[in-house]
mmCIF file of C-alpha atoms in Angstrom:
data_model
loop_
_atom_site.group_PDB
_atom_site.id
_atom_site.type_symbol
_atom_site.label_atom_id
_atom_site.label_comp_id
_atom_site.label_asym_id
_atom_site.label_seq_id
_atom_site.Cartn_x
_atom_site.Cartn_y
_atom_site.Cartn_z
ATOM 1 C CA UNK A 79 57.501 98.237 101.569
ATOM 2 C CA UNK A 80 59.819 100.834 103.100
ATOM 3 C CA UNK A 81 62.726 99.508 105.117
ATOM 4 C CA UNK A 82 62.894 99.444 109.235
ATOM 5 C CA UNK A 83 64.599 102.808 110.013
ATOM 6 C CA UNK A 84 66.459 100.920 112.543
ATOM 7 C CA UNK A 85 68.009 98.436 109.710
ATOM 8 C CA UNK A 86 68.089 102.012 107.386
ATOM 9 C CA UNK A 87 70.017 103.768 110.455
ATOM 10 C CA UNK A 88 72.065 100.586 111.493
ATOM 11 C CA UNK A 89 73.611 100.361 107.717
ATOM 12 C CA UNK A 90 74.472 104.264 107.585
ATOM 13 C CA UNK A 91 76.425 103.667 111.207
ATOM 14 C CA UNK A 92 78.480 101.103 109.618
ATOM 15 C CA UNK A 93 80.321 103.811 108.114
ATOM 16 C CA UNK A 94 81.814 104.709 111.645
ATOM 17 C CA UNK A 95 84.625 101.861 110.457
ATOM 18 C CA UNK A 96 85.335 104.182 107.627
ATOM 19 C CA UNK A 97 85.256 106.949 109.878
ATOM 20 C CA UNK A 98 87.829 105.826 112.090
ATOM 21 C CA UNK A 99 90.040 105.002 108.976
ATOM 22 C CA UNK A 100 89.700 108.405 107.850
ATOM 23 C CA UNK A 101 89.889 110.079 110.827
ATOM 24 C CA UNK A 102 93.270 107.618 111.789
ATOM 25 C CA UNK A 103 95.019 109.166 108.494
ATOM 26 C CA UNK A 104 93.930 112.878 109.821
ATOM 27 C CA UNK A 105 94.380 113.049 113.556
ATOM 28 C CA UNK A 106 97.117 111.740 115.754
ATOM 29 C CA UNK A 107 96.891 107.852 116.275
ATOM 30 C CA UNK A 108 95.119 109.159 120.358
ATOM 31 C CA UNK A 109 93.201 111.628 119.094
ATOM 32 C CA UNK A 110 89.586 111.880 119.715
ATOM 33 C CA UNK A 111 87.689 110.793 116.509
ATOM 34 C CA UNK A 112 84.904 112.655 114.944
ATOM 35 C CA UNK A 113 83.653 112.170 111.208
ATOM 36 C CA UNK A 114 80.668 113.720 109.530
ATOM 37 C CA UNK A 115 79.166 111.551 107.008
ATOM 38 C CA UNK A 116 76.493 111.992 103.939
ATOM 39 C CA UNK A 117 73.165 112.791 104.830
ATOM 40 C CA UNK A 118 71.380 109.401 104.116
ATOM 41 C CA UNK A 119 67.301 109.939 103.015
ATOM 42 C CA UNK A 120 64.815 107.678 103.647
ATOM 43 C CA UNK A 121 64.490 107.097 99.637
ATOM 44 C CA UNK A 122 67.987 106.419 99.549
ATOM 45 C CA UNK A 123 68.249 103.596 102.197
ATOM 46 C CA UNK A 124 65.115 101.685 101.125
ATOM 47 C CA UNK A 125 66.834 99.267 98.540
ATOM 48 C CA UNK A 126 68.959 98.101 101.256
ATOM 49 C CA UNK A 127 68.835 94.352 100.884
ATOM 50 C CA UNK A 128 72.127 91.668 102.122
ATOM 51 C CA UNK A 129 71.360 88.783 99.736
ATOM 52 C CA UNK A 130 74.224 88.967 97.500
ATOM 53 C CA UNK A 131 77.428 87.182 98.310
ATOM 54 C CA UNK A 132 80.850 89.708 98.283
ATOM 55 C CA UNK A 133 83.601 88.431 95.909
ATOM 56 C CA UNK A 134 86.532 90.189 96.841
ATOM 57 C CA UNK A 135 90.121 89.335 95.720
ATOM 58 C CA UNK A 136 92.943 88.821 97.569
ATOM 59 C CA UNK A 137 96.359 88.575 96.792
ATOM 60 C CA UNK A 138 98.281 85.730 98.020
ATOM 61 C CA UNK A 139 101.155 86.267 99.855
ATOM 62 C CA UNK A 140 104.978 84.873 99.053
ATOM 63 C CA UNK A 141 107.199 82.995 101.846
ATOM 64 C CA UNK A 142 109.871 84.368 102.939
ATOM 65 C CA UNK A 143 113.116 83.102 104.845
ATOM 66 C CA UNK A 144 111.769 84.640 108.044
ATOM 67 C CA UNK A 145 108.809 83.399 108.594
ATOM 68 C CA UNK A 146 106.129 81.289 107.033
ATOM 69 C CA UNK A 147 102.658 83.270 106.156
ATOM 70 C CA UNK A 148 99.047 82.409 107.059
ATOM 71 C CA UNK A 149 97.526 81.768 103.739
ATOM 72 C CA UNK A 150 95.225 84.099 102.231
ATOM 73 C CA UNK A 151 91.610 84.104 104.147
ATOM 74 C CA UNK A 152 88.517 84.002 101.967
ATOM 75 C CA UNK A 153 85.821 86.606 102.696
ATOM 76 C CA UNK A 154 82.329 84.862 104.311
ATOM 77 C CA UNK A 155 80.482 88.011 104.786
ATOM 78 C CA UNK A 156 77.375 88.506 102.855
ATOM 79 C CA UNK A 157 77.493 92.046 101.071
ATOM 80 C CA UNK A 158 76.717 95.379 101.627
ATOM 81 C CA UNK A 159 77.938 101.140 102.816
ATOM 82 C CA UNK A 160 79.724 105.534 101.426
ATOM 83 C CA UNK A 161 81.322 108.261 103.042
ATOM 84 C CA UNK A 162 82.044 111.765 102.236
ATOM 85 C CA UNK A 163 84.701 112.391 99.839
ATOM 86 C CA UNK A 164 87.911 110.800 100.126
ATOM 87 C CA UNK A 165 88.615 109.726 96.058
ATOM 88 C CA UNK A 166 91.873 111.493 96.407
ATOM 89 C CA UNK A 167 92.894 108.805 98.280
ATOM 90 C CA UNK A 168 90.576 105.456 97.895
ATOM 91 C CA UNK A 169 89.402 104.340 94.697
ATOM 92 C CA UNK A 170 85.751 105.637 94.271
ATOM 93 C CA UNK A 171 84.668 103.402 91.621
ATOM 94 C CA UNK A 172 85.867 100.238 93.296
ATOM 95 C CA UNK A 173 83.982 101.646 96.179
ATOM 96 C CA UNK A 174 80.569 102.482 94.420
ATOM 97 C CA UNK A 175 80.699 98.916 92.896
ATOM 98 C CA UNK A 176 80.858 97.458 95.834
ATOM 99 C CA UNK A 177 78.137 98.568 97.228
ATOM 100 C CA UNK A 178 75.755 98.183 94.196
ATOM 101 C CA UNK A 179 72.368 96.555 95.275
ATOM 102 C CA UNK A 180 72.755 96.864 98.749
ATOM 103 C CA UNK A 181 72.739 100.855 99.740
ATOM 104 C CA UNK A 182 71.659 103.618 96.953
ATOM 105 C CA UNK A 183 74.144 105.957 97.109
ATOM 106 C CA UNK A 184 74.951 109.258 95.296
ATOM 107 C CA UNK A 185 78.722 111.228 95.134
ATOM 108 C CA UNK A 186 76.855 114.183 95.909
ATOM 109 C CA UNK A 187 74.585 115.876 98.609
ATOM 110 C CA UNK A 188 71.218 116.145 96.640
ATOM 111 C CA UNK A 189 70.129 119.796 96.025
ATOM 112 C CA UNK A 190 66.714 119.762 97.285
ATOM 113 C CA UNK A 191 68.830 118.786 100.598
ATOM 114 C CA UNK A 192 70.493 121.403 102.700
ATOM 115 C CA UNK A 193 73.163 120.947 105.212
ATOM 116 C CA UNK A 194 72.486 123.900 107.027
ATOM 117 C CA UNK A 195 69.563 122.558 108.459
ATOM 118 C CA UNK A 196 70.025 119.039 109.035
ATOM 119 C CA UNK A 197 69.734 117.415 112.610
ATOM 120 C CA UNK A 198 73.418 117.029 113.778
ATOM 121 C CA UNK A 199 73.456 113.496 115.997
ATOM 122 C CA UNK A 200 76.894 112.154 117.476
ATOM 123 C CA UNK A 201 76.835 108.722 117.591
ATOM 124 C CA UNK A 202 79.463 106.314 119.456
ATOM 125 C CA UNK A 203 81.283 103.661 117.680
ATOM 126 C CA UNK A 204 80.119 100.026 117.444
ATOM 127 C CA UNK A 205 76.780 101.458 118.320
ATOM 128 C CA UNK A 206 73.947 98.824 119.695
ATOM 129 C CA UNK A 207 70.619 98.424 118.547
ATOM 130 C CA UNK A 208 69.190 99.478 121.507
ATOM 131 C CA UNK A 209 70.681 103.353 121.301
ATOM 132 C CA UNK A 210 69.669 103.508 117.709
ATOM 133 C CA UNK A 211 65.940 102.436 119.268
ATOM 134 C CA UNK A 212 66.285 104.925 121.708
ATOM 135 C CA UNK A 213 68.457 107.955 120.523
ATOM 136 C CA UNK A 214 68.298 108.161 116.933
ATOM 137 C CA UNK A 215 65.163 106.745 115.716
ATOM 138 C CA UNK A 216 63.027 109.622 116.719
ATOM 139 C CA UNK A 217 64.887 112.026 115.675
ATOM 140 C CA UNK A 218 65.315 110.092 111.905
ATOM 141 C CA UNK A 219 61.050 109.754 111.953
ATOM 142 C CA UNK A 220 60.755 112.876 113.264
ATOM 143 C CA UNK A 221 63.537 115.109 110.451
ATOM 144 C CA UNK A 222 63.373 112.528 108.170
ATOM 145 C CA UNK A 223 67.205 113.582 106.811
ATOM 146 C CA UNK A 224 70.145 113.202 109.378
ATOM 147 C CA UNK A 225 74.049 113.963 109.445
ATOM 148 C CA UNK A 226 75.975 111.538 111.163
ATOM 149 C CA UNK A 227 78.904 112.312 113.407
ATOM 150 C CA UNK A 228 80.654 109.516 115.099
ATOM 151 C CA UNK A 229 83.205 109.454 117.561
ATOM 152 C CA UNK A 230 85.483 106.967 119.158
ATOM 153 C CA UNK A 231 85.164 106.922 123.545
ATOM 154 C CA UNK A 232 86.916 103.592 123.075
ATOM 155 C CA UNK A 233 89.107 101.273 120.690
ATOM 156 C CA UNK A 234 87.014 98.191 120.619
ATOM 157 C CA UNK A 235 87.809 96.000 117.714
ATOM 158 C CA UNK A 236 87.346 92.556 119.912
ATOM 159 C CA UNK A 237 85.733 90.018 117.733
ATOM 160 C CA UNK A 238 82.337 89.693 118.403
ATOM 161 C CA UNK A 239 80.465 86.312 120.190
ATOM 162 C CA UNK A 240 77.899 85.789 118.296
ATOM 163 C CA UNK A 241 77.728 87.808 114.456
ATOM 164 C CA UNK A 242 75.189 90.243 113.697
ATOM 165 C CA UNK A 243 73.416 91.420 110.829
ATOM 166 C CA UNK A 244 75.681 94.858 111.217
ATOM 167 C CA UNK A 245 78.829 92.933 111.345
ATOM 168 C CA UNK A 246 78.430 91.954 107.757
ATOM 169 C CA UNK A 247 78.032 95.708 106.872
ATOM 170 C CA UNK A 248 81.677 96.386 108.822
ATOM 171 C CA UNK A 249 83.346 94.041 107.505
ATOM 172 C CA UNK A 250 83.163 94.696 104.217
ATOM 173 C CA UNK A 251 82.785 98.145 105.071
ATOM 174 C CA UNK A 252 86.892 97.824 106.825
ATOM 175 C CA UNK A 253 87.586 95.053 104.063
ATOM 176 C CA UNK A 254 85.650 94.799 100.859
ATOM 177 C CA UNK A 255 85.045 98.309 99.740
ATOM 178 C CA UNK A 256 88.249 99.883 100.371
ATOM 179 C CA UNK A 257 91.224 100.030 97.533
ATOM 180 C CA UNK A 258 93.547 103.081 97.292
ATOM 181 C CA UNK A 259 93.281 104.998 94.222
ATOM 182 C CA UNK A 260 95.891 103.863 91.038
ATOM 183 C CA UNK A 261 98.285 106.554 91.961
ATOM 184 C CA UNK A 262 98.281 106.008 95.600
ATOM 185 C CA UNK A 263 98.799 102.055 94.897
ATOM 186 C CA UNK A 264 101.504 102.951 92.334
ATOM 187 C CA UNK A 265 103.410 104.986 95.094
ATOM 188 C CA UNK A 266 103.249 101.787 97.429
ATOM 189 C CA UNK A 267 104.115 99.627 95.530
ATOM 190 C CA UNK A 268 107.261 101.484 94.689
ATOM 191 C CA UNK A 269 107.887 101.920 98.383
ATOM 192 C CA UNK A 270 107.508 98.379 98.767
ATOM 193 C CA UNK A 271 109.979 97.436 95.855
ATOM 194 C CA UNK A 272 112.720 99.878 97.072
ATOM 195 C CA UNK A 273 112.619 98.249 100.723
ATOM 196 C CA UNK A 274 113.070 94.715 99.219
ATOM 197 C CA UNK A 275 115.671 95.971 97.215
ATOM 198 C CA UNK A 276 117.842 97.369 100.147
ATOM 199 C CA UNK A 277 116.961 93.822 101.819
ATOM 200 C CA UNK A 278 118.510 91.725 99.489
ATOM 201 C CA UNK A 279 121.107 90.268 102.194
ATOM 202 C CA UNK A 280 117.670 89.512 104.263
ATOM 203 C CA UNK A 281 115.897 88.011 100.872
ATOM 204 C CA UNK A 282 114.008 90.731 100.418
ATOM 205 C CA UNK A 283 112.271 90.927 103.988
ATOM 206 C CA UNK A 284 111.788 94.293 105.400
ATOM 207 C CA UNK A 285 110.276 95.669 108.836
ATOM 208 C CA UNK A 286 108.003 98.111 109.336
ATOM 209 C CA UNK A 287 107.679 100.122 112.631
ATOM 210 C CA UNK A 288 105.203 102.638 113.747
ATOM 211 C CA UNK A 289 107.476 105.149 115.241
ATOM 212 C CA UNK A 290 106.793 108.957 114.908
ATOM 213 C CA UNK A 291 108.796 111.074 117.673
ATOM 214 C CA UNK A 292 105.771 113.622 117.754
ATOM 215 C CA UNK A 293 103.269 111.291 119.295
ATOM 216 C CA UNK A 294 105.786 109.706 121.369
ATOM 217 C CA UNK A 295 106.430 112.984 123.361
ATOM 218 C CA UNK A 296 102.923 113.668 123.542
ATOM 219 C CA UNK A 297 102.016 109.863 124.383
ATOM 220 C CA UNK A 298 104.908 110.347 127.243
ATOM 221 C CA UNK A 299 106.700 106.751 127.063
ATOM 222 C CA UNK A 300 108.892 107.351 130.420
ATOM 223 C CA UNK A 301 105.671 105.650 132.065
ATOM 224 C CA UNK A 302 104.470 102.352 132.635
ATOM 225 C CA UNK A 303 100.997 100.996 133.922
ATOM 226 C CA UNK A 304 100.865 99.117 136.954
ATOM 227 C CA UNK A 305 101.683 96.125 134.976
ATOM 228 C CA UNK A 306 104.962 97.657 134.770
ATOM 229 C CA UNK A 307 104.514 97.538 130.493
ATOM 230 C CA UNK A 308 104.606 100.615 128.917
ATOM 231 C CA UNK A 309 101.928 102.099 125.980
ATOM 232 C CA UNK A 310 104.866 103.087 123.581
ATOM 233 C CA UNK A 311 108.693 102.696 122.864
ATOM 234 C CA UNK A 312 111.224 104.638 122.237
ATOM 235 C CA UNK A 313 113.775 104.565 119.078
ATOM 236 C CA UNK A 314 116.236 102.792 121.257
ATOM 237 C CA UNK A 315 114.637 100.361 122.974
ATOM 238 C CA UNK A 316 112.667 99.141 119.414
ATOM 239 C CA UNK A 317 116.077 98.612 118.580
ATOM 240 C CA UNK A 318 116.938 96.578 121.671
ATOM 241 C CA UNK A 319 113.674 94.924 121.417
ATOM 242 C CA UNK A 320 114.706 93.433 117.728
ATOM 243 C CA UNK A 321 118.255 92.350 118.310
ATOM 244 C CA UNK A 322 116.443 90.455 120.894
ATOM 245 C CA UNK A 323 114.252 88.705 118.761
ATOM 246 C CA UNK A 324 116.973 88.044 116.625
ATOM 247 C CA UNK A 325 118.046 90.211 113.970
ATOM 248 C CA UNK A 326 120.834 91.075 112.753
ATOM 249 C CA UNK A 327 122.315 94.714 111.943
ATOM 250 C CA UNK A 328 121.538 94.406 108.020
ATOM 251 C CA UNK A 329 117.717 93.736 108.650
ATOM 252 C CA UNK A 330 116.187 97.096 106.845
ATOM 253 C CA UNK A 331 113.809 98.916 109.014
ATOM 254 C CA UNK A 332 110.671 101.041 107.316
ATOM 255 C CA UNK A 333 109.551 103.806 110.123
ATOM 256 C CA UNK A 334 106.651 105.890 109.666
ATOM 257 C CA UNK A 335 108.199 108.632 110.196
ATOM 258 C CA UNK A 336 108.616 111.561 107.644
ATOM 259 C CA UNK A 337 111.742 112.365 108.092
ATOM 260 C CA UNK A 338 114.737 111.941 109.729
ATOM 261 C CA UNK A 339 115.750 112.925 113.617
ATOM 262 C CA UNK A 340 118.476 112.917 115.231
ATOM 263 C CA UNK A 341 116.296 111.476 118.326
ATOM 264 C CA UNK A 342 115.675 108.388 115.676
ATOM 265 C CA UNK A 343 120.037 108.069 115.616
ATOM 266 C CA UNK A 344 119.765 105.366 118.688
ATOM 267 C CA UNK A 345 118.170 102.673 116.399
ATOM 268 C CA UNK A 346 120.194 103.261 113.111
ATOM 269 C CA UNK A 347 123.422 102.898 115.614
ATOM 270 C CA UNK A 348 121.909 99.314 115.645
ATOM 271 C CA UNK A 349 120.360 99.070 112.440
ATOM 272 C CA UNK A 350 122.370 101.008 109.611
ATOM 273 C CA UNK A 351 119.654 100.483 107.184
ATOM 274 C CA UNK A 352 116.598 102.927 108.998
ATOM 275 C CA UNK A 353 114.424 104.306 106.800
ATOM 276 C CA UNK A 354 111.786 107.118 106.775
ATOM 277 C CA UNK A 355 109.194 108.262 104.255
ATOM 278 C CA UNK A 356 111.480 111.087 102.932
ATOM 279 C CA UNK A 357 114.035 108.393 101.319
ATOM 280 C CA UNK A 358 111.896 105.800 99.918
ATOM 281 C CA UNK A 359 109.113 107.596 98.320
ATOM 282 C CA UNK A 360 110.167 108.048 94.655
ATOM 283 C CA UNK A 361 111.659 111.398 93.815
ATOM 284 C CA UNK A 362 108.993 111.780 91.114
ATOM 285 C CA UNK A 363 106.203 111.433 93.601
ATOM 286 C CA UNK A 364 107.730 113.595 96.217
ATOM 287 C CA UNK A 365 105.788 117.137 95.403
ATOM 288 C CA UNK A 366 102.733 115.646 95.502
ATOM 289 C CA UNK A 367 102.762 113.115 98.432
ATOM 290 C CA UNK A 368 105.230 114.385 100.266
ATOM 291 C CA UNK A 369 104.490 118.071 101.538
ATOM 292 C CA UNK A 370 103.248 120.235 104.362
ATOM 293 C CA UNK A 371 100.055 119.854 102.838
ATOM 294 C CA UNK A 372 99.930 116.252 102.097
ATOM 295 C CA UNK A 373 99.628 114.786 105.965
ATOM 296 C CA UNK A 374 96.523 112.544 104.859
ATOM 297 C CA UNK A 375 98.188 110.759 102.095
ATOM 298 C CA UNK A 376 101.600 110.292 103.640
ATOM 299 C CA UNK A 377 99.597 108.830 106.639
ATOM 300 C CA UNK A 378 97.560 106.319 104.327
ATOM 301 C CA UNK A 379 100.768 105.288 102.666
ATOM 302 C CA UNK A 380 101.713 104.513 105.980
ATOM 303 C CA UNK A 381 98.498 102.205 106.404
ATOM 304 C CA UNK A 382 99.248 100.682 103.216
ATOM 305 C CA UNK A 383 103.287 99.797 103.606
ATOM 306 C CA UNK A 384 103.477 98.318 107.124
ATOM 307 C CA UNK A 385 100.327 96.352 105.901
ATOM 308 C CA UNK A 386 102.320 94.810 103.395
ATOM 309 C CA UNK A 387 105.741 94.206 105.434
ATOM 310 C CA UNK A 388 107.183 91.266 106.309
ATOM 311 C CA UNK A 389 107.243 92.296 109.825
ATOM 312 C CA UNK A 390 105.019 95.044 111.828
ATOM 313 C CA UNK A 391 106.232 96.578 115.167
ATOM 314 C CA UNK A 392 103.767 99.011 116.790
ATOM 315 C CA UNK A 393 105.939 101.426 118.825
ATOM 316 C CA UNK A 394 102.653 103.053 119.781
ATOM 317 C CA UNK A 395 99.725 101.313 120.710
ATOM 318 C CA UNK A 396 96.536 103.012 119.238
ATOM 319 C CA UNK A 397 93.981 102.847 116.272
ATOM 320 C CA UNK A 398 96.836 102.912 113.489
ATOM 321 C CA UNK A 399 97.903 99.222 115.016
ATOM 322 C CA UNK A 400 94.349 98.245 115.126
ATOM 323 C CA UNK A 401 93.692 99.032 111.692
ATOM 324 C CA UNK A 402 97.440 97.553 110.066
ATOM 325 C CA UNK A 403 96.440 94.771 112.011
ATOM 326 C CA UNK A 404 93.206 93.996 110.630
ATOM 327 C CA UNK A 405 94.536 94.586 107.174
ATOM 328 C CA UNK A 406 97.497 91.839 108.018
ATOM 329 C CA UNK A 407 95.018 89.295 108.955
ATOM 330 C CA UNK A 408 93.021 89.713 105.696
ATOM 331 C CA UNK A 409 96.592 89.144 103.787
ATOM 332 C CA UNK A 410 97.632 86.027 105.788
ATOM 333 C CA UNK A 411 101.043 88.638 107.512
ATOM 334 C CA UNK A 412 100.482 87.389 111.206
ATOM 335 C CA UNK A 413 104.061 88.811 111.962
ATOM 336 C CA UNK A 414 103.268 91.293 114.272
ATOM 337 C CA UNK A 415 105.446 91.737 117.404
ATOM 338 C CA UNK A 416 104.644 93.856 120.279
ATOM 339 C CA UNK A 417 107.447 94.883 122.709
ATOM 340 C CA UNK A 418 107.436 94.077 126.239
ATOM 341 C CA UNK A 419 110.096 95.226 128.463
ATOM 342 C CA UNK A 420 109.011 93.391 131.349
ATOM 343 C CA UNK A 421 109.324 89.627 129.872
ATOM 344 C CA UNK A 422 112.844 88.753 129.780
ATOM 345 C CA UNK A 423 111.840 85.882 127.191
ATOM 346 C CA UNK A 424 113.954 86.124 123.721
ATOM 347 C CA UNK A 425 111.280 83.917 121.765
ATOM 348 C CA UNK A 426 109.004 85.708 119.176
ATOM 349 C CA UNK A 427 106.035 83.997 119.612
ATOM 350 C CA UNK A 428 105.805 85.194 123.486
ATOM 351 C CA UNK A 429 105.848 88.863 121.761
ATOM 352 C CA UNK A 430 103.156 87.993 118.435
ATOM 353 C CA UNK A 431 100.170 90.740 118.804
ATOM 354 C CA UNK A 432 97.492 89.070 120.793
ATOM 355 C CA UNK A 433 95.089 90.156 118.374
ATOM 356 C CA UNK A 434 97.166 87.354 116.218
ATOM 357 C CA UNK A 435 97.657 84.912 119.400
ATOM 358 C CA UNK A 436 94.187 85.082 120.579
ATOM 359 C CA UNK A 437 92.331 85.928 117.242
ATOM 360 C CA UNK A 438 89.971 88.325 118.912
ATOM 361 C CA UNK A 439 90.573 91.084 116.544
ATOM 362 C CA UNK A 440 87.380 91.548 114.552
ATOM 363 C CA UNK A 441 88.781 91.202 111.302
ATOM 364 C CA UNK A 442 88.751 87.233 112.178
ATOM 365 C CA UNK A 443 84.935 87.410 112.103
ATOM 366 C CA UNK A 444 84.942 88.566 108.645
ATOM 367 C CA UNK A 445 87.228 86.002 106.852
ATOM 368 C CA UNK A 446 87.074 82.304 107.359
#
């Protein structure tokens, strides 16, 4: 018996979560998003079955003097979806594997299938049954083969009231599927190891801060909402912000940043031991991941590194803290501290993420 289309088009739009990872890595953190993904057949998306149970690994994470980490959360998703090509960063394999028995899936666009002439349909993020009822199953029983594009109107990565049967497909979609290639994970892991070595006064604890001078011009942090909080901070007042919560001028500081600035001199004046990308990735690795033509991967590292800090600071509010901050929650790092320059409070817990206070991010609907 063939599949319900809408079940057949519900797993394909699962992929928008890898979309907006992709798309994150490619585009400016407030850029609109727009992915085109494989063109799914009806043959291909009739095995489709969520019966299996997902085991996926997770590494435990170590104490530090700092600050105590959530343990570990165990997946309770049941199984299941690919995108285009992105092996040169993820690891493919890991990624076909775990989606064996739910979707069949192929690395590459069957021949007897041509792009050219395939139905183009843009669909929104976090789609609802009820537009894939209305919008797109037509079209699908009436072409038969469809390519994909989503796109992003909103950021909405609230954790859902009730669980649906596509939730399972994001979540291990955003969490299951995804591992960066060996090269890629060697690179981070050597990031991660320098950092902890220049924090050996701090036992090994680093912070990592989203902070790229491009997107704070273009984001335009002089202004403030009517709350009076602004959307993104400034090199100085992140460094304000953390000898308020405490630290002290030794405290080593990852930013995500390529390379230095003099506009970034107002926070190593407070914190001698600011670094960018351009002196902790290894020398060796530098040609390849660390060009004018390698954006995407130094972006991903990005993803990767202030996933696995001690401490994350979003300077800029937008999809790359959504996404570091699912990834945290999966590894048990619930130190995430979002300035406020209108609370005059010096405790850290009235600055943790809310995603963390509240646990309304959606990754908390994934992991139990």
């Amino acid at each position: 018996m063939a599949a319900d289309p809408r079940h057949l088009i519900g797993a394909v739009l699962t992929f928008t979560m890898f979309a907006m990872l992709g798309n994150m890595i490619k585009k400016d953190h407030f850029d609109p998003v727009e992915a085109t993904l494989p063109e799914p057949t009806l043959n291909e998306f009739e095995g489709i079955k969520v019966t299996e149970k997902a085991v996926v690994s997770l590494p435990m994470t170590s104490e530090g003097p700092w600050f105590k980490d959530s343990p570990s959360l165990k997946p309770c998703w049941t199984k299941p979806p690919l995108s285009k090509k992105f092996q040169d960063i993820y690891d493919i394999n890991k990624f076909l594997k775990s989606l064996d028995g739910v979707v069949k899936v192929t690395r590459d666009t069957p021949v007897e299938i041509s792009s050219g002439k395939l139905a183009v349909v843009r669909v929104p993020n976090r789609v609802t049954e009820e537009h894939i009822f209305r919008k797109i199953e037509p079209i699908f029983m009436r072409k038969g083969n469809l390519r994909l594009a989503t796109y992003f109107p909103s950021i909405n990565v609230r954790k859902p009231e009730e669980k649906t049967d596509s939730d399972l497909f994001t979540c291990v979609a955003m969490y299951g599927a995804l591992g960066l290639q060996p090269e890629m994970h060697e690179v981070v892991d050597l990031m991660v190891e320098r950092l902890r070595t220049l924090s050996r006064n701090s036992g090994g604890q680093f912070i990592a801060v989203d902070l790229r001078l491009e997107l704070l011009e273009k984001k335009g942090c002089r202004k403030s909402d009517s709350a009076g909080r602004k959307s993104c901070y400034n090199p100085h007042e992140i460094g304000v912000f953390l000898q308020k919560m405490g630290f002290n001028k030794d405290t080593t500081i990852y930013l995500t940043q390529s390379k230095w600035h003099s506009g970034l001199d107002a926070l190593k004046n407070l914190f001698p031991k600011t670094y960018t990308k351009e002196a902790i990735i290894p020398t060796e690795k530098k040609l390849k991941f660390f060009n004018s033509r390698s954006t995407e991967l130094e972006k991903a590292l990005d993803i990767y590194v202030c996933s696995l800090s001690d401490v994350f600071v979003p300077a800029i509010s937008g999809v790359f803290y959504v996404n570091v901050a699912g990834k945290r929650i999966a590894l048990g790092k619930t130190q995430i501290l979002v300035p406020d320059q209108t609370s005059s409070s010096a405790s850290m817990t009235d600055f943790i993420s809310p995603y963390i206070s509240k646990k309304d991010h959606f990754a908390y609907s994934c992991f139990c």
